Coordinates of N, CA, C and O in Angstrom, one line a residue:
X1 N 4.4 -8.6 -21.1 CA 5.8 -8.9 -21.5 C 6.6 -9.3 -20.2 O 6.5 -8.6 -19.2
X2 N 7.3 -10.3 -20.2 CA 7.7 -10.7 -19.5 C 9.7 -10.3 -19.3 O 10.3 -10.7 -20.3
X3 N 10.3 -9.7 -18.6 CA 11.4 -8.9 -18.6 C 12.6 -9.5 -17.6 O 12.7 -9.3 -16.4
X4 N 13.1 -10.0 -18.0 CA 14.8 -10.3 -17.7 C 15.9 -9.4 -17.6 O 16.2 -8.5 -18.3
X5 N 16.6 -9.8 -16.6 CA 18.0 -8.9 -16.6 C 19.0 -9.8 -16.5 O 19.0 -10.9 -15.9
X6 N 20.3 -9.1 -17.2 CA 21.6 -10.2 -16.3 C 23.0 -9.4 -17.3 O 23.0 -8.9 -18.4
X7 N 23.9 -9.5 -16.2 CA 25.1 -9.0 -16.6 C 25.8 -9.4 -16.9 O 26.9 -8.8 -16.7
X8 N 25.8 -10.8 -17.6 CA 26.5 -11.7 -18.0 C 26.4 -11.9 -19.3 O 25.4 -11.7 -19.9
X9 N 27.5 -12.4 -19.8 CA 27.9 -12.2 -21.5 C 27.6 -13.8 -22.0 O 27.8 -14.2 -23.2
X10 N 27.2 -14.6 -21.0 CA 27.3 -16.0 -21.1 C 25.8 -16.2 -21.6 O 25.4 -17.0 -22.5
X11 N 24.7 -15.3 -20.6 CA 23.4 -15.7 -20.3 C 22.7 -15.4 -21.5 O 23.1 -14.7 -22.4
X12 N 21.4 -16.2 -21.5 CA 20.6 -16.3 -23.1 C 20.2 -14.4 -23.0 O 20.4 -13.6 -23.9
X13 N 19.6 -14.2 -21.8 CA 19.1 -12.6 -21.6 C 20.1 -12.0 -22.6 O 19.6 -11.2 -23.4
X14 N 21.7 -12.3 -22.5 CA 22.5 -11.0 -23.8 C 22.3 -11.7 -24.7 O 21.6 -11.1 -25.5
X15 N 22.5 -12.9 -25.3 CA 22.4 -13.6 -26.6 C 21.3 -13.2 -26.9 O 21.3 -12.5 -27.9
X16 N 20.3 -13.3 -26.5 CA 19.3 -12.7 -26.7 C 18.9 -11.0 -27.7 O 18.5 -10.5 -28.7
X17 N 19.5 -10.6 -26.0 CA 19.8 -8.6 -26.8 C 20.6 -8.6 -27.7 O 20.5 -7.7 -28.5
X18 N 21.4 -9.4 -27.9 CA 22.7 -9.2 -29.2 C 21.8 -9.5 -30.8 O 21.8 -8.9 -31.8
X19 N 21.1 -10.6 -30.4 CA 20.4 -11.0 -31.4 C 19.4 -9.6 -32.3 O 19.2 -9.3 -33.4
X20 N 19.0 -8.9 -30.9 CA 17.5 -8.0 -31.5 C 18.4 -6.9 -32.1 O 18.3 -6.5 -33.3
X21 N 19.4 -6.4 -31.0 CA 20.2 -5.3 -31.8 C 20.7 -5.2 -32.6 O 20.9 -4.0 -32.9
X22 N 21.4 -6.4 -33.7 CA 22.1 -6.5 -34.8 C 20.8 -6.9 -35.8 O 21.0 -6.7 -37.0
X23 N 19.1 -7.4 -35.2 CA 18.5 -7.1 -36.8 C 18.0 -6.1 -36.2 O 16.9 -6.1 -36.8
X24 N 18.0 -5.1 -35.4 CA 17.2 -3.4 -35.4 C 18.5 -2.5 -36.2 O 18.3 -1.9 -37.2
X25 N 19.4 -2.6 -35.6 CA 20.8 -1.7 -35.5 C 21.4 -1.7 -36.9 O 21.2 -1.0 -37.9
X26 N 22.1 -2.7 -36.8 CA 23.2 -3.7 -38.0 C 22.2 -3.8 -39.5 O 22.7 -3.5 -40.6
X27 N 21.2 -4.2 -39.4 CA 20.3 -4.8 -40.6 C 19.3 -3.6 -40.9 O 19.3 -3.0 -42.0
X28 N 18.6 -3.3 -40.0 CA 17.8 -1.9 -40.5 C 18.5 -0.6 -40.9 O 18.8 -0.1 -41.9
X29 N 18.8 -0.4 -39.4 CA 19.5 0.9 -39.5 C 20.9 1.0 -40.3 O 21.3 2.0 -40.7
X30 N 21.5 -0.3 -40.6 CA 22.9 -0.1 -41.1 C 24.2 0.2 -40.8 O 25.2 0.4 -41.5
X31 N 23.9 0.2 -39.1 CA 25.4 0.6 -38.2 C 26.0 -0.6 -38.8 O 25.4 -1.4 -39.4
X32 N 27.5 -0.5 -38.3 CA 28.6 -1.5 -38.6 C 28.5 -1.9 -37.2 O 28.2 -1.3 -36.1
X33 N 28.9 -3.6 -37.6 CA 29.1 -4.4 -36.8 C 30.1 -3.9 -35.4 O 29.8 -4.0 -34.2
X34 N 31.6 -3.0 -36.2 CA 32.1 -2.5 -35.5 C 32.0 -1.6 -34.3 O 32.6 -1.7 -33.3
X35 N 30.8 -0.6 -34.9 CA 30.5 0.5 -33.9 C 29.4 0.0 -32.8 O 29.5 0.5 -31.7
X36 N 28.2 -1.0 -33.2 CA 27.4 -1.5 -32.7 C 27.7 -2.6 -31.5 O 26.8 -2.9 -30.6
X37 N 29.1 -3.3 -31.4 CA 28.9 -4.3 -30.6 C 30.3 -3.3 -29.7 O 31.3 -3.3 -30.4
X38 N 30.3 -2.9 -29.0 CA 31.3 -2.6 -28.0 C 30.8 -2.3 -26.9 O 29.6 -2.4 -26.7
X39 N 32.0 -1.8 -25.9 CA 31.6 -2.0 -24.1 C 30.0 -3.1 -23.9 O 28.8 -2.9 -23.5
X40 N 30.9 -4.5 -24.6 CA 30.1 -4.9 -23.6 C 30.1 -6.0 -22.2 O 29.3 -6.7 -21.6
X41 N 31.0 -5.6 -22.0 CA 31.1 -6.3 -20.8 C 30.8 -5.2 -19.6 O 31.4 -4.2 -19.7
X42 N 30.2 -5.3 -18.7 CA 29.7 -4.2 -17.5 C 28.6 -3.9 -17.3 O 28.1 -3.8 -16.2
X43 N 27.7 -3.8 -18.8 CA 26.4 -3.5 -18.4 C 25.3 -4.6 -18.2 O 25.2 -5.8 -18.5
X44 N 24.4 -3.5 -17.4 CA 23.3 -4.6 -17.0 C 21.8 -4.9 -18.3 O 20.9 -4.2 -18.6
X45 N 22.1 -6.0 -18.8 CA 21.3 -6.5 -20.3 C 19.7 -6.7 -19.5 O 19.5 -7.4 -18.6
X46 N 18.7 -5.7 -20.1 CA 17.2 -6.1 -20.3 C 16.7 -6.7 -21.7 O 16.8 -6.4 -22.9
X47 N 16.2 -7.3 -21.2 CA 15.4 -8.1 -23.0 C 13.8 -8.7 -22.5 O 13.6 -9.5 -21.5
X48 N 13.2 -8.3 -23.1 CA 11.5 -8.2 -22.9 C 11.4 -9.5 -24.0 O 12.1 -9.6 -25.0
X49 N 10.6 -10.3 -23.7 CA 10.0 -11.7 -24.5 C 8.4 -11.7 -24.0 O 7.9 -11.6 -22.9
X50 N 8.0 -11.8 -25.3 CA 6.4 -12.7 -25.6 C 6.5 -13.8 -26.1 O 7.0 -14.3 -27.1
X51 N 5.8 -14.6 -24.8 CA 5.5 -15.8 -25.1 C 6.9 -16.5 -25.8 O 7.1 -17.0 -26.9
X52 N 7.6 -16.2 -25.0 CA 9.3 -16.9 -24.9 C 10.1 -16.4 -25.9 O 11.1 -17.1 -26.2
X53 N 9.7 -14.9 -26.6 CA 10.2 -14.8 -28.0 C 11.0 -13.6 -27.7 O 10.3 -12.6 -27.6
X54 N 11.9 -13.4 -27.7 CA 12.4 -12.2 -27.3 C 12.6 -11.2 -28.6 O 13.1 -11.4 -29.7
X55 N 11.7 -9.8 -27.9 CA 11.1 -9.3 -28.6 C 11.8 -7.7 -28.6 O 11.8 -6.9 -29.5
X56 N 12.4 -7.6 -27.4 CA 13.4 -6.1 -27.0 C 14.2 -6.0 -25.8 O 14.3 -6.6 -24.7
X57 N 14.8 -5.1 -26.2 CA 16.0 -4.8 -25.1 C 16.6 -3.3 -25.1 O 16.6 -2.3 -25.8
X58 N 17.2 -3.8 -23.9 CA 18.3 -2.5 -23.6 C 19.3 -2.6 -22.9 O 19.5 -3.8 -22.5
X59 N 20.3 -1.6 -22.4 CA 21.3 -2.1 -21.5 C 21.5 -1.3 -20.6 O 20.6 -0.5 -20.8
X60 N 22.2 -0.8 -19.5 CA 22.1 0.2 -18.8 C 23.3 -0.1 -17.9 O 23.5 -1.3 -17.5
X61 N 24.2 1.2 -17.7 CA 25.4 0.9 -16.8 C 25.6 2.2 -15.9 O 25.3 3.3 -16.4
X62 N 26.2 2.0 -14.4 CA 26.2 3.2 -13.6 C 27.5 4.3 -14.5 O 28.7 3.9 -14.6
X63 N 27.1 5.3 -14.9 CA 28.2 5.9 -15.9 C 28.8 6.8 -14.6 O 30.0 7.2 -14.8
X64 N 28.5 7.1 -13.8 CA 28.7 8.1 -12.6 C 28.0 7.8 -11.4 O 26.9 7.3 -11.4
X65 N 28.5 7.9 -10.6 CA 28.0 7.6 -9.1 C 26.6 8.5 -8.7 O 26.6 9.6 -8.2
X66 N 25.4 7.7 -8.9 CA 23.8 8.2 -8.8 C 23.2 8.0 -10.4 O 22.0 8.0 -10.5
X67 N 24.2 8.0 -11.6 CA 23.5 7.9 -12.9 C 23.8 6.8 -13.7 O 24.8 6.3 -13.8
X68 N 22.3 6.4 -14.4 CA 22.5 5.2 -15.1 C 22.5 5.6 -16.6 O 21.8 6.6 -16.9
X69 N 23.3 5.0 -17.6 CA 23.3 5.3 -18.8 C 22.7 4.6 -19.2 O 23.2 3.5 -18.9
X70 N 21.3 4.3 -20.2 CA 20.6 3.6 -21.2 C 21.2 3.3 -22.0 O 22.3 3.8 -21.8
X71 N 21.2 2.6 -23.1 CA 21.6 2.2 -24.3 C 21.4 1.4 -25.0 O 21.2 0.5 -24.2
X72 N 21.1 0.9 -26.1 CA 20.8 -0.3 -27.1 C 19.1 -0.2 -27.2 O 18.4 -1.2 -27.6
X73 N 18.7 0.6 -26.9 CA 17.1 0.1 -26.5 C 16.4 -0.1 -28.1 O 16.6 0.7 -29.0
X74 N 15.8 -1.0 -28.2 CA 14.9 -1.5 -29.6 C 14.4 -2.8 -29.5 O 14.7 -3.9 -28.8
X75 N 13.5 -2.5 -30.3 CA 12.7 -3.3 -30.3 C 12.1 -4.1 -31.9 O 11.9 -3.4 -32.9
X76 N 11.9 -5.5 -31.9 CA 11.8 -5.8 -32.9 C 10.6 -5.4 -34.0 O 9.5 -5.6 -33.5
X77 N 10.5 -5.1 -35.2 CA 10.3 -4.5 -36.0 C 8.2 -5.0 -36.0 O 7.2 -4.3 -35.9
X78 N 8.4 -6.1 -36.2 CA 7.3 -7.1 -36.2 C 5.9 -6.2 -34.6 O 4.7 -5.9 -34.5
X79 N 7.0 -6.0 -33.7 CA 6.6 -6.0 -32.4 C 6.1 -4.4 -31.7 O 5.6 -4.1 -30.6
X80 N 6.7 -3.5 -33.1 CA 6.3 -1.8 -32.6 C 4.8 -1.9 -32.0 O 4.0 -2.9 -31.8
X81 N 4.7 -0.5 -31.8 CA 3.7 -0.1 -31.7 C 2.9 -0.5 -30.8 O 1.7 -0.3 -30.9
X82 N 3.6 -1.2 -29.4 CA 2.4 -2.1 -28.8 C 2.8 -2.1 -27.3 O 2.5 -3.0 -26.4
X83 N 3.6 -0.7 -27.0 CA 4.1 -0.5 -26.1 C 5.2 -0.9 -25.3 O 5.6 -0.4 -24.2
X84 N 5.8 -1.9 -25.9 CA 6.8 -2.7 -25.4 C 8.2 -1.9 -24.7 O 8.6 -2.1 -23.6
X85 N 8.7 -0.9 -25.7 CA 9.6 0.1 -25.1 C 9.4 0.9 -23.7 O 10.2 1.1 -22.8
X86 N 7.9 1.3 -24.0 CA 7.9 2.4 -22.6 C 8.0 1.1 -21.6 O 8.9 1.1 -20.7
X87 N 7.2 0.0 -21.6 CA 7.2 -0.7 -20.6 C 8.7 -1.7 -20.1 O 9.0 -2.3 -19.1
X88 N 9.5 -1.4 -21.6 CA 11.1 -2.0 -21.1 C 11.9 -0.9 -20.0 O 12.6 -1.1 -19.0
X89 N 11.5 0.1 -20.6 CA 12.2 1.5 -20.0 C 11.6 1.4 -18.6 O 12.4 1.3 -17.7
X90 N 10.4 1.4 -18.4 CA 9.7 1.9 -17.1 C 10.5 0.5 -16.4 O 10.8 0.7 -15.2
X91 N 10.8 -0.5 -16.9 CA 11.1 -1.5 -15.8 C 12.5 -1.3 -15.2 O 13.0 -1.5 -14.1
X92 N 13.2 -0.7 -16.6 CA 14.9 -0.3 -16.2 C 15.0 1.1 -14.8 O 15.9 1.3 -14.0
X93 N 13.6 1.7 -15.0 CA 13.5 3.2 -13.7 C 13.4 2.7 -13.0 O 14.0 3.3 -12.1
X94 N 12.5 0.9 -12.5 CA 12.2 0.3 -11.3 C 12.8 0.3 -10.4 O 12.7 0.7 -9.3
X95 N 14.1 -0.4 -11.5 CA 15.3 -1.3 -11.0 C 16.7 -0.2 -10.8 O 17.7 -0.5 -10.2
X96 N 16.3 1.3 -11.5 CA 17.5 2.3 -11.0 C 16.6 2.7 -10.0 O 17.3 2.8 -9.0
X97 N 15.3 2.9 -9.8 CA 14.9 3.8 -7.8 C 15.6 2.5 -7.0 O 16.7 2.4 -6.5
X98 N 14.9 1.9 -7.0 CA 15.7 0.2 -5.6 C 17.0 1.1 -6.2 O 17.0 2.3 -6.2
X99 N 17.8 0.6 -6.7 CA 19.3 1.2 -6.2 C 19.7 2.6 -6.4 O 20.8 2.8 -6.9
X100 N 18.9 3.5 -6.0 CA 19.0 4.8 -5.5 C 19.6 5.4 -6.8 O 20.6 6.1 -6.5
X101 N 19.5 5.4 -7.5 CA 20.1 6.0 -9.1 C 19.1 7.4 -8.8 O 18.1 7.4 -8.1
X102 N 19.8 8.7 -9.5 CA 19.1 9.7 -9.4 C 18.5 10.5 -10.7 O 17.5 11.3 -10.8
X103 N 19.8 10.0 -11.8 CA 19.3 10.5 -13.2 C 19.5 9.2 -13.9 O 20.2 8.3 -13.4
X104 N 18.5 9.0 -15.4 CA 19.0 8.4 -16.1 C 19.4 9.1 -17.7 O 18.8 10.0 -18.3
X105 N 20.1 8.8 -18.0 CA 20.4 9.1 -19.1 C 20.7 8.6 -20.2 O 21.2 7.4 -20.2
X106 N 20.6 9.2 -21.7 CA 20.5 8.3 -22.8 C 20.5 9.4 -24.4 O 19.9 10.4 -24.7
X107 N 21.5 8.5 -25.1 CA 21.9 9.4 -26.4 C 20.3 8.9 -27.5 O 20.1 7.7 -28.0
X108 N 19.8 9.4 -27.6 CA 18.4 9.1 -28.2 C 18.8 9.8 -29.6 O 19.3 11.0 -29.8
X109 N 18.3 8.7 -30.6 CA 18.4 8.9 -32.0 C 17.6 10.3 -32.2 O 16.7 10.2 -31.3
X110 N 17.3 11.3 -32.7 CA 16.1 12.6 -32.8 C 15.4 11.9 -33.1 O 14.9 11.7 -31.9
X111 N 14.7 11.1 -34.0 CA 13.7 10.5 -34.4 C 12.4 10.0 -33.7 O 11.2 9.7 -34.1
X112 N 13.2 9.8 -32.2 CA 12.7 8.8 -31.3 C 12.7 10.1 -29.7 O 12.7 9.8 -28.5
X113 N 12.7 11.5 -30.4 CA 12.6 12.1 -29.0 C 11.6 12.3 -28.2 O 11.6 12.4 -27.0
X114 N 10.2 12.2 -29.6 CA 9.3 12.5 -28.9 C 8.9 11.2 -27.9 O 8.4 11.3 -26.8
X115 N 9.4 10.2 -28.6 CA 8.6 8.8 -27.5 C 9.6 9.0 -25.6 O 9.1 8.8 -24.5
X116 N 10.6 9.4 -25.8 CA 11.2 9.6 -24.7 C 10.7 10.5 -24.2 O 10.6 10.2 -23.0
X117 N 10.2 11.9 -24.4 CA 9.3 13.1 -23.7 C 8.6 12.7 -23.4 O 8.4 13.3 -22.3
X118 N 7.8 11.7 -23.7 CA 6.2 11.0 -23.3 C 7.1 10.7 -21.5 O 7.0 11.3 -20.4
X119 N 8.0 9.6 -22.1 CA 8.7 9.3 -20.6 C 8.9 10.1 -19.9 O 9.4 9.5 -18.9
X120 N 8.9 11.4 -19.7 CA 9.6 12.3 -19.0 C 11.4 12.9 -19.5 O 12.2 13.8 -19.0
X121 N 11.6 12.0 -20.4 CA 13.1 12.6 -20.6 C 13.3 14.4 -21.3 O 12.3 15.0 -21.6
X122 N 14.2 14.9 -21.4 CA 14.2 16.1 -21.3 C 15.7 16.2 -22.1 O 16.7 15.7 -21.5
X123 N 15.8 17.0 -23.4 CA 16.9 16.7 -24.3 C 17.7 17.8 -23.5 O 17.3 18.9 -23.1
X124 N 18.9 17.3 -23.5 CA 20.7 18.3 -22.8 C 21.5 18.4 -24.1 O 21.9 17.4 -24.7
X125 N 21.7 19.5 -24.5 CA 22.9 20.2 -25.2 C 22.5 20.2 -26.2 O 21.3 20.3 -26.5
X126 N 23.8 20.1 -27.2 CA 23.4 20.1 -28.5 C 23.8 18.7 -29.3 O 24.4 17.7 -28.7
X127 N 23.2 18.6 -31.0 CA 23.0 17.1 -30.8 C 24.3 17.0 -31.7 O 25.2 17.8 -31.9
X128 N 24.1 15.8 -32.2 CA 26.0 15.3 -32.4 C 25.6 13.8 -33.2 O 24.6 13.3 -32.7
X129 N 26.1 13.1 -34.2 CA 25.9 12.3 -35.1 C 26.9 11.1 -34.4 O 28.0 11.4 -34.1
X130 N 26.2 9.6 -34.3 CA 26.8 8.5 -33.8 C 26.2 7.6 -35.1 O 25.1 7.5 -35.7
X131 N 27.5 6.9 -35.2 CA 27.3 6.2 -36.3 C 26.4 6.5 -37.7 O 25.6 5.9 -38.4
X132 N 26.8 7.4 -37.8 CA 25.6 8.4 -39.2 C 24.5 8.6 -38.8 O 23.7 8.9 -39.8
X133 N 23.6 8.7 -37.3 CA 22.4 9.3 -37.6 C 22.4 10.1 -36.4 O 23.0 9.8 -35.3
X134 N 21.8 11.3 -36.6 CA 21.3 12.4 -35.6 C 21.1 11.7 -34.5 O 20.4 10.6 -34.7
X135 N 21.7 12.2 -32.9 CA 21.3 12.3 -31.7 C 21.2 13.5 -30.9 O 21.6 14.6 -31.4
X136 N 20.7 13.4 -29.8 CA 20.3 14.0 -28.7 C 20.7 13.5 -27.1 O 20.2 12.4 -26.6
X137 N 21.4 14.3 -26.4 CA 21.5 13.6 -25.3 C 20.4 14.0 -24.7 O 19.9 15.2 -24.9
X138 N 19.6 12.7 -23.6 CA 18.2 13.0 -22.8 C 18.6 12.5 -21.3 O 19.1 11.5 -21.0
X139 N 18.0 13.7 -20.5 CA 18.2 13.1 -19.2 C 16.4 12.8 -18.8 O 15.4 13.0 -19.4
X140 N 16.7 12.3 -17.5 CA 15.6 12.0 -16.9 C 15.5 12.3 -15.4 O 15.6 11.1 -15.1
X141 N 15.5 12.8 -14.4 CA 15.3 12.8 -12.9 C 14.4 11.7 -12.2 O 13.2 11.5 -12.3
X142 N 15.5 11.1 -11.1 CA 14.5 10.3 -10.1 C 14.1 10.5 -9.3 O 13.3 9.8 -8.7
X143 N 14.7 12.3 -8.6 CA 14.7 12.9 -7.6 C 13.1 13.1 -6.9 O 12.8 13.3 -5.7
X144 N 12.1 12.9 -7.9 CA 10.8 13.5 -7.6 C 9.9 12.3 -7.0 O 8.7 12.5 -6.6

């Protein structure tokens, strides 16, 4: 899979992510357009493409000085199962060690905790409902 970034609202990389997130999010899942498209200007857009097809994404912004926040991460429906996520994620940890990020973090649906444990994430507090479905906040350490 071939992996793009850009923090620009102009570039195909977000048209792109806008695209996967409104049929994972909006069309599957059933979030509102409302809750689903905000802050987005600031963060940094990943979107994973096969064979030019863009296939997943995520977004990620410095929420505190040393921590990156994850967000949007999904992947197209057609496209599970084939590792695409861990390998979108592992590219977003690349790109937070080069700029010295020390946690990451991410409100992970429950559903999807175990695939983030595989990653090393590790659930904080207690969990709390975003847009009608169960979460969990997950940290991660870069320290090691």
């Amino acid at each position: 899979m071939e992996i793009k970034s850009s923090n620009s609202l102009e570039s195909s990389v977000y048209k792109d992510a806008l695209a996967i997130r409104k049929e994972v999010f909006i069309m599957e899942q059933g979030v509102s357009l409302e809750l689903e498209v905000v802050d987005e200007k600031g963060p940094v857009y990943f979107t994973g493409y096969l064979d030019k097809t863009p296939v997943a994404t995520a977004r990620a912004f410095e929420e505190e000085p040393g921590v990156w926040h994850i967000q949007r991460v999904a992947v197209r429906k057609d496209y599970r199962g084939q590792g695409l996520a861990s390998e979108l994620l592992n590219t977003i940890e690349a790109s937070a060690r080069k700029a010295e990020i020390k946690i990451l973090t991410l409100d992970a649906q429950d559903q999807a905790q175990d695939f983030y444990k595989k990653l090393g994430y590790r659930v904080v507090g207690e969990g709390f409902m975003d847009a009608g479905i169960a979460h969990h906040r997950m940290d991660k350490s870069l320290l090691s």
